PDB file of C-alpha atoms in Angstrom:
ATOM      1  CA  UNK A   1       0.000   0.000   0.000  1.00 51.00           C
ATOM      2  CA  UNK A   2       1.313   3.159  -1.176  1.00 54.00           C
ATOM      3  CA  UNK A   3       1.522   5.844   1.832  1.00 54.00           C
ATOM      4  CA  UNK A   4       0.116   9.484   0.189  1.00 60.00           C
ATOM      5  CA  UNK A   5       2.671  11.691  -0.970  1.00 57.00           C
ATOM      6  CA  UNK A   6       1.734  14.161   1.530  1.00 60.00           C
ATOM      7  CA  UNK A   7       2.556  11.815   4.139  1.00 66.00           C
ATOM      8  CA  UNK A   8       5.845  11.109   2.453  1.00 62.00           C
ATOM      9  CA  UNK A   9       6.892  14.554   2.735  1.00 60.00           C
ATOM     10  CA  UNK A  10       5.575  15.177   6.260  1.00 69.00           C
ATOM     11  CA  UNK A  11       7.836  12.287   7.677  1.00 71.00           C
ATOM     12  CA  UNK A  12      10.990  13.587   5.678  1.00 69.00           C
ATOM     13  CA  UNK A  13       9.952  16.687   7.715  1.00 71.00           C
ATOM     14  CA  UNK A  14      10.193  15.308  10.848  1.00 76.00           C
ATOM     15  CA  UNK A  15      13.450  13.227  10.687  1.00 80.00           C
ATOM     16  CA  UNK A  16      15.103  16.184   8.842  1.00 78.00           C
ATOM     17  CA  UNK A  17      14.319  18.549  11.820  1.00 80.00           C
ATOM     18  CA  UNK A  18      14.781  15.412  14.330  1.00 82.00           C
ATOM     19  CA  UNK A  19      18.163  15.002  13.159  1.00 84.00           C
ATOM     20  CA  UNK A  20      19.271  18.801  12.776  1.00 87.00           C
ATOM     21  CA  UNK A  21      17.765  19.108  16.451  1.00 89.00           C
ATOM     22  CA  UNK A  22      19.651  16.272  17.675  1.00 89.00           C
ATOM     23  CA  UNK A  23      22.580  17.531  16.075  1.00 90.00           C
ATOM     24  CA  UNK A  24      22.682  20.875  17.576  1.00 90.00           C
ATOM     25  CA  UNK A  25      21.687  19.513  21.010  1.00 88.00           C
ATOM     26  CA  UNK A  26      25.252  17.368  20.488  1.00 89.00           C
ATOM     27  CA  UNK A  27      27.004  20.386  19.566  1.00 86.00           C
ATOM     28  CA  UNK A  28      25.982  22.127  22.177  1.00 84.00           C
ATOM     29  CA  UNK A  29      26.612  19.057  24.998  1.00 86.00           C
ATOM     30  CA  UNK A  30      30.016  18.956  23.613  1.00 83.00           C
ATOM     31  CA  UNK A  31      30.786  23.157  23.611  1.00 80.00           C
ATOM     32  CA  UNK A  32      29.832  23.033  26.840  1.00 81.00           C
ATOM     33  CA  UNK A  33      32.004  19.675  27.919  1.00 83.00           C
ATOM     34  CA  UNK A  34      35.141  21.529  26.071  1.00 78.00           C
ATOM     35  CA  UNK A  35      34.671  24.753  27.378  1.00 77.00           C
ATOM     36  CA  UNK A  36      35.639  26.188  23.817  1.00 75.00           C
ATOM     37  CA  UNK A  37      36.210  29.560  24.146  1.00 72.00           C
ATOM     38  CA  UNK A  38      35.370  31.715  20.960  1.00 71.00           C
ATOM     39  CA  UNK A  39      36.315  34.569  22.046  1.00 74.00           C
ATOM     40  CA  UNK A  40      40.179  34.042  22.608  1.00 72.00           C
ATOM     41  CA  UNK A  41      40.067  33.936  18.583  1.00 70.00           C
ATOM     42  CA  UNK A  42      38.690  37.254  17.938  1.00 75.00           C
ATOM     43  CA  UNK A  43      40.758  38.588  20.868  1.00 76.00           C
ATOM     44  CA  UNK A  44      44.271  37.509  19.325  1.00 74.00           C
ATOM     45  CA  UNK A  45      43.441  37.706  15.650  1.00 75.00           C
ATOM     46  CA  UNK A  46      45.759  40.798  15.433  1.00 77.00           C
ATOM     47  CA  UNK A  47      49.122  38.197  15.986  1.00 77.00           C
ATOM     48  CA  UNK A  48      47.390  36.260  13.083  1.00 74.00           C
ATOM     49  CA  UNK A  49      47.368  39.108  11.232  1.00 78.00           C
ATOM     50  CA  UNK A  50      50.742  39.997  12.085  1.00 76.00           C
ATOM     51  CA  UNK A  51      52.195  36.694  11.506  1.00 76.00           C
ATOM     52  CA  UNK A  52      50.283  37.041   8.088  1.00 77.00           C
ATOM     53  CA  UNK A  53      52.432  40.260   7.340  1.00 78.00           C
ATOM     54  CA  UNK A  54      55.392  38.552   7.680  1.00 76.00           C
ATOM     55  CA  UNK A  55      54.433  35.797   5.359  1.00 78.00           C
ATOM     56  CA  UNK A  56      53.133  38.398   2.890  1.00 81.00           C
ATOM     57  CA  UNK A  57      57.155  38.910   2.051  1.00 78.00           C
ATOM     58  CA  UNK A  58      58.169  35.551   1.205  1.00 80.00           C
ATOM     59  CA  UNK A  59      62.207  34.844   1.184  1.00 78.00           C
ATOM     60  CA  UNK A  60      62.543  34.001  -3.050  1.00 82.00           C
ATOM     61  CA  UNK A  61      66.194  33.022  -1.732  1.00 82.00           C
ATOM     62  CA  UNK A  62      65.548  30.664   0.204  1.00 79.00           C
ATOM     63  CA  UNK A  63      63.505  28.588  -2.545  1.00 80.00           C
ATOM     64  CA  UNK A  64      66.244  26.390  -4.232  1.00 82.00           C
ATOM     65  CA  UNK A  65      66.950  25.024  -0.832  1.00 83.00           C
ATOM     66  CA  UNK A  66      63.211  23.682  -0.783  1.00 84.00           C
ATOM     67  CA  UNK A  67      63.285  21.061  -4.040  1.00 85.00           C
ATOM     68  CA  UNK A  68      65.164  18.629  -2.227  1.00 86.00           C
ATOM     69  CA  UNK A  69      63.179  17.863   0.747  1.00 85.00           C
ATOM     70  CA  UNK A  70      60.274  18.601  -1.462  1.00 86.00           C
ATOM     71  CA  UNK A  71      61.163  15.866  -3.932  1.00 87.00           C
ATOM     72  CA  UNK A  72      62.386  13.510  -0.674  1.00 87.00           C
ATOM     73  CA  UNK A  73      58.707  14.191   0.477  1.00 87.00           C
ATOM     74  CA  UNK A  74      57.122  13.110  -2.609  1.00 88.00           C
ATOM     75  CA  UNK A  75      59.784   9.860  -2.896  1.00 90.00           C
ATOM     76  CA  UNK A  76      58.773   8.960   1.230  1.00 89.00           C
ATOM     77  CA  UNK A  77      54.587   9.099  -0.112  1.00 89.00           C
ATOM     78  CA  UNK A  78      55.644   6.724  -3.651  1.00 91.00           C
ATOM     79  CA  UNK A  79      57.694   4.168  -1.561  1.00 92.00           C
ATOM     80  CA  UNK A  80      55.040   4.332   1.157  1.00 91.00           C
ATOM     81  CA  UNK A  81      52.139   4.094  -0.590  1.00 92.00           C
ATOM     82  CA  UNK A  82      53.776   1.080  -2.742  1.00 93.00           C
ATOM     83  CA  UNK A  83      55.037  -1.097  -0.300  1.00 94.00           C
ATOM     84  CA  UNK A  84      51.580  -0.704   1.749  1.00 92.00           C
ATOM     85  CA  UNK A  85      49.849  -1.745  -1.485  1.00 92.00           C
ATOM     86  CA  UNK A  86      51.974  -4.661  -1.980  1.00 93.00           C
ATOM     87  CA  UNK A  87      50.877  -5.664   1.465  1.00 92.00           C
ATOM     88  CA  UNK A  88      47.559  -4.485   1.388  1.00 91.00           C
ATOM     89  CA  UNK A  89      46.686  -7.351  -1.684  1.00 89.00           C
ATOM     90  CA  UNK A  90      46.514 -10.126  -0.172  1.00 89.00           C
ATOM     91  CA  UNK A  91      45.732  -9.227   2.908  1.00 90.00           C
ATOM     92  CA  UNK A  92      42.482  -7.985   1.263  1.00 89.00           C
ATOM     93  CA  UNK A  93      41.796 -11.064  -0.083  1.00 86.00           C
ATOM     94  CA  UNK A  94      42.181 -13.100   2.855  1.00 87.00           C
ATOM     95  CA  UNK A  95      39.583 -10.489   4.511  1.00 87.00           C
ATOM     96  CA  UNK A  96      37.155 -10.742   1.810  1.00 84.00           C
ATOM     97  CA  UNK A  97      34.177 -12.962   3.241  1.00 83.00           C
ATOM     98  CA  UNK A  98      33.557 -14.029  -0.532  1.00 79.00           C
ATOM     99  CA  UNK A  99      36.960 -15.333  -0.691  1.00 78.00           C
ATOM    100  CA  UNK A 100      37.632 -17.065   2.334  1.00 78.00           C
ATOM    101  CA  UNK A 101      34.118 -18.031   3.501  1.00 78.00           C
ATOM    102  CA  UNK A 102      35.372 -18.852   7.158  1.00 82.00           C
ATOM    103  CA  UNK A 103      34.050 -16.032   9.693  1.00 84.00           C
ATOM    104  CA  UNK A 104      36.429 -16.938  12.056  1.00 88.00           C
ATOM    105  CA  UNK A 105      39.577 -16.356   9.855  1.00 85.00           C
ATOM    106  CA  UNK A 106      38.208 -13.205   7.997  1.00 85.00           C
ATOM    107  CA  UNK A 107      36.874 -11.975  11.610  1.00 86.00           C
ATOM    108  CA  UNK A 108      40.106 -12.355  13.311  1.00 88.00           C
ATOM    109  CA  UNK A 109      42.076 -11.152  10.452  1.00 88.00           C
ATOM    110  CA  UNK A 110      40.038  -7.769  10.496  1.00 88.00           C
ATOM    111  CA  UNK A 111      40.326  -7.339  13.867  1.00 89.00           C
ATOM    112  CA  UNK A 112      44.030  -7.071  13.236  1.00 89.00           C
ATOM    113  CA  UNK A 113      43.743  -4.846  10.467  1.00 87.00           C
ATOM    114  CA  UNK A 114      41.292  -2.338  12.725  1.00 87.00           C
ATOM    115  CA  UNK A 115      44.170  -2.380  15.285  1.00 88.00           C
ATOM    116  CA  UNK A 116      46.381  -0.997  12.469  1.00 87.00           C
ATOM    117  CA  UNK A 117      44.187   1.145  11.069  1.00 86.00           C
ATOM    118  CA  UNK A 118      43.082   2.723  14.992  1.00 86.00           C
ATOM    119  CA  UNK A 119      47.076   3.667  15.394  1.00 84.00           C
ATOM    120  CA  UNK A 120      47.825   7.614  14.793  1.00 83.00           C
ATOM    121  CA  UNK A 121      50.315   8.349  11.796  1.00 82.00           C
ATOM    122  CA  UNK A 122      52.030  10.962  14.399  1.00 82.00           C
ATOM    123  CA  UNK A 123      52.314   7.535  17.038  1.00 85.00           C
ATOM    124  CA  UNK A 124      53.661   5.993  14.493  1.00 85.00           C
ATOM    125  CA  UNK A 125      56.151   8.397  13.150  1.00 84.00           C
ATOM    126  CA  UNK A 126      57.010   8.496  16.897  1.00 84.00           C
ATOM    127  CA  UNK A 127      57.471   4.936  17.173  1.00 87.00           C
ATOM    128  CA  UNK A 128      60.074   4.711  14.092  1.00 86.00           C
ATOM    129  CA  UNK A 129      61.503   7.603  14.713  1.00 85.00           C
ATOM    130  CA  UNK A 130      63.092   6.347  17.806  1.00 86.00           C
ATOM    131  CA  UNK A 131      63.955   2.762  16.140  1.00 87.00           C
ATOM    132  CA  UNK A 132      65.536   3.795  13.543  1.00 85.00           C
ATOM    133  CA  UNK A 133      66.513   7.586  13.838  1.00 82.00           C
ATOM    134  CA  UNK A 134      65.443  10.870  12.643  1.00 81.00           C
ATOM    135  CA  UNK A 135      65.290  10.527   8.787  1.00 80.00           C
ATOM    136  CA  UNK A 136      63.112   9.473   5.606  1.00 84.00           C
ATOM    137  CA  UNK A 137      63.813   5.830   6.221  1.00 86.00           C
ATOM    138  CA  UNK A 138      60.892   6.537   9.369  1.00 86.00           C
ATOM    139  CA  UNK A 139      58.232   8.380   7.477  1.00 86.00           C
ATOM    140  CA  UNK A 140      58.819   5.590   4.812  1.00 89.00           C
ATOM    141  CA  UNK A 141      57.789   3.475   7.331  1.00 90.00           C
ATOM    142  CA  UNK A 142      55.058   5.402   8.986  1.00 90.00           C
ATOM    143  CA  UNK A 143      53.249   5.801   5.494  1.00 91.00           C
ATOM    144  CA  UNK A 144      53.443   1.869   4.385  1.00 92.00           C
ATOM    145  CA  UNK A 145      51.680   1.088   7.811  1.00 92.00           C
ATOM    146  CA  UNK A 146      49.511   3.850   7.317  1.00 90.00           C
ATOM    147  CA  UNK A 147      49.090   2.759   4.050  1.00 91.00           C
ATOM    148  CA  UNK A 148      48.437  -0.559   4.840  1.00 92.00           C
ATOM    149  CA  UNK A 149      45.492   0.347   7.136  1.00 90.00           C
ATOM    150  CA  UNK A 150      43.407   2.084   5.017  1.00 90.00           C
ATOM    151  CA  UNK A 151      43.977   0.156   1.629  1.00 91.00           C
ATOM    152  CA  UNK A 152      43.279  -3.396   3.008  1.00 91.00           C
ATOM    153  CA  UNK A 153      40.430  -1.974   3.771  1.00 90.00           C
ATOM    154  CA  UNK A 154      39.220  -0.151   0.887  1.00 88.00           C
ATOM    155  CA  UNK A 155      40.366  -3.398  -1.194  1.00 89.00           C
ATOM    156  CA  UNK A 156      38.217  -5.930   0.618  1.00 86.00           C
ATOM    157  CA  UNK A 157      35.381  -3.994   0.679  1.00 87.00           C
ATOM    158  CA  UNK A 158      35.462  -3.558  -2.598  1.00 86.00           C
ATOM    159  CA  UNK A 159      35.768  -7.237  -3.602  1.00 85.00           C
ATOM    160  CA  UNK A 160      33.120  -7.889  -1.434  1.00 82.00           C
ATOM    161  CA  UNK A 161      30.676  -6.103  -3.937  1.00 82.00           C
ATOM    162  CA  UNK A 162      31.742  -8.098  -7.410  1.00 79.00           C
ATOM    163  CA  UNK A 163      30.187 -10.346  -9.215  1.00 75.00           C
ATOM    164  CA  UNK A 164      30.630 -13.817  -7.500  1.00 73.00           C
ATOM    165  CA  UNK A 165      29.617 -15.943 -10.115  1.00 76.00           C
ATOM    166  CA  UNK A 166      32.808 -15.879 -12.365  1.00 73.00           C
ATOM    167  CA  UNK A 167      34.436 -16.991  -8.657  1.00 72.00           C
ATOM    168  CA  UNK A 168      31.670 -20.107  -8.119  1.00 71.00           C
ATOM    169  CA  UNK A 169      32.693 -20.630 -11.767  1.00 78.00           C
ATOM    170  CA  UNK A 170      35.971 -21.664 -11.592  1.00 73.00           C
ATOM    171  CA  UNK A 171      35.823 -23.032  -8.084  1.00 70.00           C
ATOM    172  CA  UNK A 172      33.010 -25.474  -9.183  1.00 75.00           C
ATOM    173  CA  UNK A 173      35.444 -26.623 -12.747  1.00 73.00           C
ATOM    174  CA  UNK A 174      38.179 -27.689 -10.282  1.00 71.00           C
ATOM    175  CA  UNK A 175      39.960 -24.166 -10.485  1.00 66.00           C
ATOM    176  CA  UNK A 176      42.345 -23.092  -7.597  1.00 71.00           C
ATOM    177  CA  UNK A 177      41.708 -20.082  -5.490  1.00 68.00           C
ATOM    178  CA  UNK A 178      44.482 -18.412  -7.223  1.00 70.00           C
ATOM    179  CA  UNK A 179      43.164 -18.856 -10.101  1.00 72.00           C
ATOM    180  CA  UNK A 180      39.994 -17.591  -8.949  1.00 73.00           C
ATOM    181  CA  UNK A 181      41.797 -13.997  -8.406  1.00 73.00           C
ATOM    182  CA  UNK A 182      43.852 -13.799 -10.857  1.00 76.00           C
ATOM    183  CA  UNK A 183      40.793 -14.218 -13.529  1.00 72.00           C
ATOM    184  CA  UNK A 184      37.933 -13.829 -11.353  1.00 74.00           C
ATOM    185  CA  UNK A 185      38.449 -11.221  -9.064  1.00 77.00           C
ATOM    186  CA  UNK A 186      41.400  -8.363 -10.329  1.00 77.00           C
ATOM    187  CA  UNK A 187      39.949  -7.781 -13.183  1.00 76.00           C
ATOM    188  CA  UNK A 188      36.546  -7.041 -11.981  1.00 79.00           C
ATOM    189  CA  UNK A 189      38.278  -4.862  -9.261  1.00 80.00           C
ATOM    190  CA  UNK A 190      41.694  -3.584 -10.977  1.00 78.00           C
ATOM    191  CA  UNK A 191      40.071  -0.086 -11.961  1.00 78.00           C
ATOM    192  CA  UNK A 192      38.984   0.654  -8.325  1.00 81.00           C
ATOM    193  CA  UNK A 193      42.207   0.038  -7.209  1.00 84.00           C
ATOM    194  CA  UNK A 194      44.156   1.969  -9.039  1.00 84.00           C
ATOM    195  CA  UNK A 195      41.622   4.688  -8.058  1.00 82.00           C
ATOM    196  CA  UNK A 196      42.520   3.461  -4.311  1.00 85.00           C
ATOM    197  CA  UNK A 197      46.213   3.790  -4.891  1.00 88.00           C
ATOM    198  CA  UNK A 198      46.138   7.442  -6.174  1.00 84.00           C
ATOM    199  CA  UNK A 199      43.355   8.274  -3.162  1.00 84.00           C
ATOM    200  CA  UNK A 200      46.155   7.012  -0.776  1.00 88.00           C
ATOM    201  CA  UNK A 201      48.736   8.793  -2.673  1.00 88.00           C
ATOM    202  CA  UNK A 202      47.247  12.405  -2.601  1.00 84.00           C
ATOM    203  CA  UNK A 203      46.958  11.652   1.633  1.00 86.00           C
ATOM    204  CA  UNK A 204      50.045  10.189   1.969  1.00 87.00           C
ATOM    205  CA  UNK A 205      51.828  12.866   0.252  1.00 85.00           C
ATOM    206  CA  UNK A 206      50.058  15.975   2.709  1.00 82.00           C
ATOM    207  CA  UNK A 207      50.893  13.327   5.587  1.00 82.00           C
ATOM    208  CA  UNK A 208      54.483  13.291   4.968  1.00 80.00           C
ATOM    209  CA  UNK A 209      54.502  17.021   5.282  1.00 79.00           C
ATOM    210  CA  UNK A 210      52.935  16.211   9.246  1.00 79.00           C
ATOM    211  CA  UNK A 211      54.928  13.664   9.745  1.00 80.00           C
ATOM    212  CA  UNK A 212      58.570  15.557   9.517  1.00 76.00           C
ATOM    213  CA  UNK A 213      57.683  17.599  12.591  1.00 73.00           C
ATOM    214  CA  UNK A 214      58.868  14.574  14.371  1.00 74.00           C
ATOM    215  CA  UNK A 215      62.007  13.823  12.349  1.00 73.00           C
ATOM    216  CA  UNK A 216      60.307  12.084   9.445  1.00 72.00           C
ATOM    217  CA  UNK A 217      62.470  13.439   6.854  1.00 73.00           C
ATOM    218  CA  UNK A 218      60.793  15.630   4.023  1.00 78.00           C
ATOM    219  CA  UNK A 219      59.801  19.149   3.623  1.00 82.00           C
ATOM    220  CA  UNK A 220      57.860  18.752   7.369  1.00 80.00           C
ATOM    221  CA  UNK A 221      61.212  18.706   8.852  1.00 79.00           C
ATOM    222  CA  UNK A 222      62.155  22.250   6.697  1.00 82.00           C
ATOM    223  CA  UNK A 223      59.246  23.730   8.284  1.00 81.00           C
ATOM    224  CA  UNK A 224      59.362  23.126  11.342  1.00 80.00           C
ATOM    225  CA  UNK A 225      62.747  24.799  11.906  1.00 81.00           C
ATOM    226  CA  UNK A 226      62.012  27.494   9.795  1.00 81.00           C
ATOM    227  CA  UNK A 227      58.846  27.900  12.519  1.00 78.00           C
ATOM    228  CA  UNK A 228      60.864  27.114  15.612  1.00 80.00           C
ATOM    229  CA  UNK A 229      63.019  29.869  14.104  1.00 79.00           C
ATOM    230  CA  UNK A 230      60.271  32.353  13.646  1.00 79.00           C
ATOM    231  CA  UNK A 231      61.323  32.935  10.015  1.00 82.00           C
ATOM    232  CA  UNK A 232      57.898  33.283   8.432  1.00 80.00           C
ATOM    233  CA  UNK A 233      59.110  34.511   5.500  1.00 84.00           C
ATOM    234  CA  UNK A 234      60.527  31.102   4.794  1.00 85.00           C
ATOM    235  CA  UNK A 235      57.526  29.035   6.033  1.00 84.00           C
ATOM    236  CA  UNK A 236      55.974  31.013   3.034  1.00 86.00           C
ATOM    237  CA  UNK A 237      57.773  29.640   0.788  1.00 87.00           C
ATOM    238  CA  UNK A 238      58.002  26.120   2.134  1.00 86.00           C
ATOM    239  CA  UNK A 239      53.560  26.629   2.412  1.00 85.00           C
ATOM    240  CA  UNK A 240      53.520  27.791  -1.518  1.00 87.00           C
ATOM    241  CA  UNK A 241      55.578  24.915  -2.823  1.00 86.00           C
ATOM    242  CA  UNK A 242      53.539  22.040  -0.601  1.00 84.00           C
ATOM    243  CA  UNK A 243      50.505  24.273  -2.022  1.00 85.00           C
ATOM    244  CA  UNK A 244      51.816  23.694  -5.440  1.00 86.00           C
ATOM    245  CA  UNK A 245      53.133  20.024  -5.586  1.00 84.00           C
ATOM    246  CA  UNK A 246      49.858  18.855  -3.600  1.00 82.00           C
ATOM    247  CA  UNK A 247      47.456  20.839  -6.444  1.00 85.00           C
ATOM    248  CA  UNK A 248      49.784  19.240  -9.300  1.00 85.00           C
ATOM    249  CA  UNK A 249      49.365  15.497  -7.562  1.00 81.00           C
ATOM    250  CA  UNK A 250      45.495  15.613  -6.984  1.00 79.00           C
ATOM    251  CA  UNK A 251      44.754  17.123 -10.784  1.00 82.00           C
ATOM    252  CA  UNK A 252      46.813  14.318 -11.942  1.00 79.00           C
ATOM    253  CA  UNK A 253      45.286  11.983  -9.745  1.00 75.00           C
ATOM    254  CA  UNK A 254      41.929  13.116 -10.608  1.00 76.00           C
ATOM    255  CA  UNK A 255      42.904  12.605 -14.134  1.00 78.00           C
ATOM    256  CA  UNK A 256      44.068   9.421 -14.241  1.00 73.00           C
ATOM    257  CA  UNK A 257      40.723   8.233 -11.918  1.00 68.00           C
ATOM    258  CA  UNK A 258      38.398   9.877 -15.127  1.00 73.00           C
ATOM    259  CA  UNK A 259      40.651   7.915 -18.121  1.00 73.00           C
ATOM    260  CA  UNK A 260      40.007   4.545 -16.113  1.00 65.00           C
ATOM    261  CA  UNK A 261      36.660   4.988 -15.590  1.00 62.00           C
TER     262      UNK A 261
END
């Protein structure tokens, strides 16, 4: 039985205000838990502005000393984002509950993966940082985890929503599960993650920026002593080229997503 349109539209009009009444309500439980104060902003917005001033005269000297840890950044996100792919395969396919149609094994297994995914890039950065010293060869690490985490993900979900009867197919002719991804399931899914692996790429590439505060190697590490050092006029530079390089990567990105579509 077909409820009247009117009707329709009334109940849209009572979750819609529901929610956005709920949602205030939150924002207001949680203002008041955090004791935010607004007013500290408006109060010292004239050292933003004067900060700003600085920046307004950026250091053009100082710019040839910026490609190298720029291009070091951009080499810590490629190896990162690689090696967590790598990983990040099969791991998705033992996750996959199409795949490997045990609960147990795909429930413990993605457990595992949610405790990966749950740690901080910073912690981690932290972590390797202290293992194996201030440098690259940390962040490099840092982003394959991080890497890791979020593409398994992505990548099992993913083959979760394919066609499975290519898979029941094979498996029912006598064909081995490898078999079964090599012809069943990549190329139903090799598109998507591609599209993944660029996604990943564009984050990875403003993470490595973060993740040199703590030593990670990369143009992070630049800025932060040009901050600690209030030379503003050199964070402005260091800002315009990350500004630049992370524009170039997501139009490219963006790109190759719409040719593989």
């Amino acid at each position: 039985m077909k409820l009247p349109k009117q009707t329709i539209v009334q109940r849209f009009h009572i979750r819609f205000f529901g929610s956005l009444i709920i949602l205030l309500g939150l924002l207001i439980a949680s203002n008041n838990f955090l004791k935010l104060d607004f007013s500290a902003l408006v109060q010292n917005f004239d050292q933003f502005l004067a900060l700003f001033k600085e920046m307004m005269h950026p250091d053009w000297k100082s710019a040839p000393f910026v490609v190298q840890p720029m291009l070091e950044t951009i080499q810590m996100a490629l190896i990162g984002t690689t090696l967590g792919t790598l990983l990040a395969i099969p791991a998705a396919i033992v996750a996959a509950r199409n795949v490997v149609t045990n609960k147990w094994i795909t429930g413990f297994v993605r457990i595992i993966f949610n405790m990966i995914r749950t740690l901080p890039d910073l912690l981690l950065a932290a972590l390797f940082v202290a293992i194996v010293g201030i440098g690259p060869y940390a962040g490099v690490l840092t982003l394959t985890i991080f890497s890791f985490g979020m593409i398994t993900k992505l990548f099992y979900e993913c083959i979760e929503t394919i066609d499975n009867g290519p898979l029941e197919a094979i498996l029912a002719t006598g064909g081995k599960r490898s078999a079964m991804v090599m012809f069943a399931i990549l190329p139903q899914v090799s598109s998507r993650f591609i599209s993944y692996i660029l996604y990943t790429f564009e984050i990875n590439v403003r993470a490595s920026t973060v993740l040199g505060y703590l030593g990670a190697g990369g143009i992070g590490q630049q800025l932060q002593t040009s901050l600690s050092q209030f030379r503003y006029d050199q964070t402005a530079v260091i800002i315009l080229a990350i500004l630049i390089v992370v524009l170039a990567i997501d139009g490219l990105s963006n790109f190759a997503r719409e040719r593989l579509q």
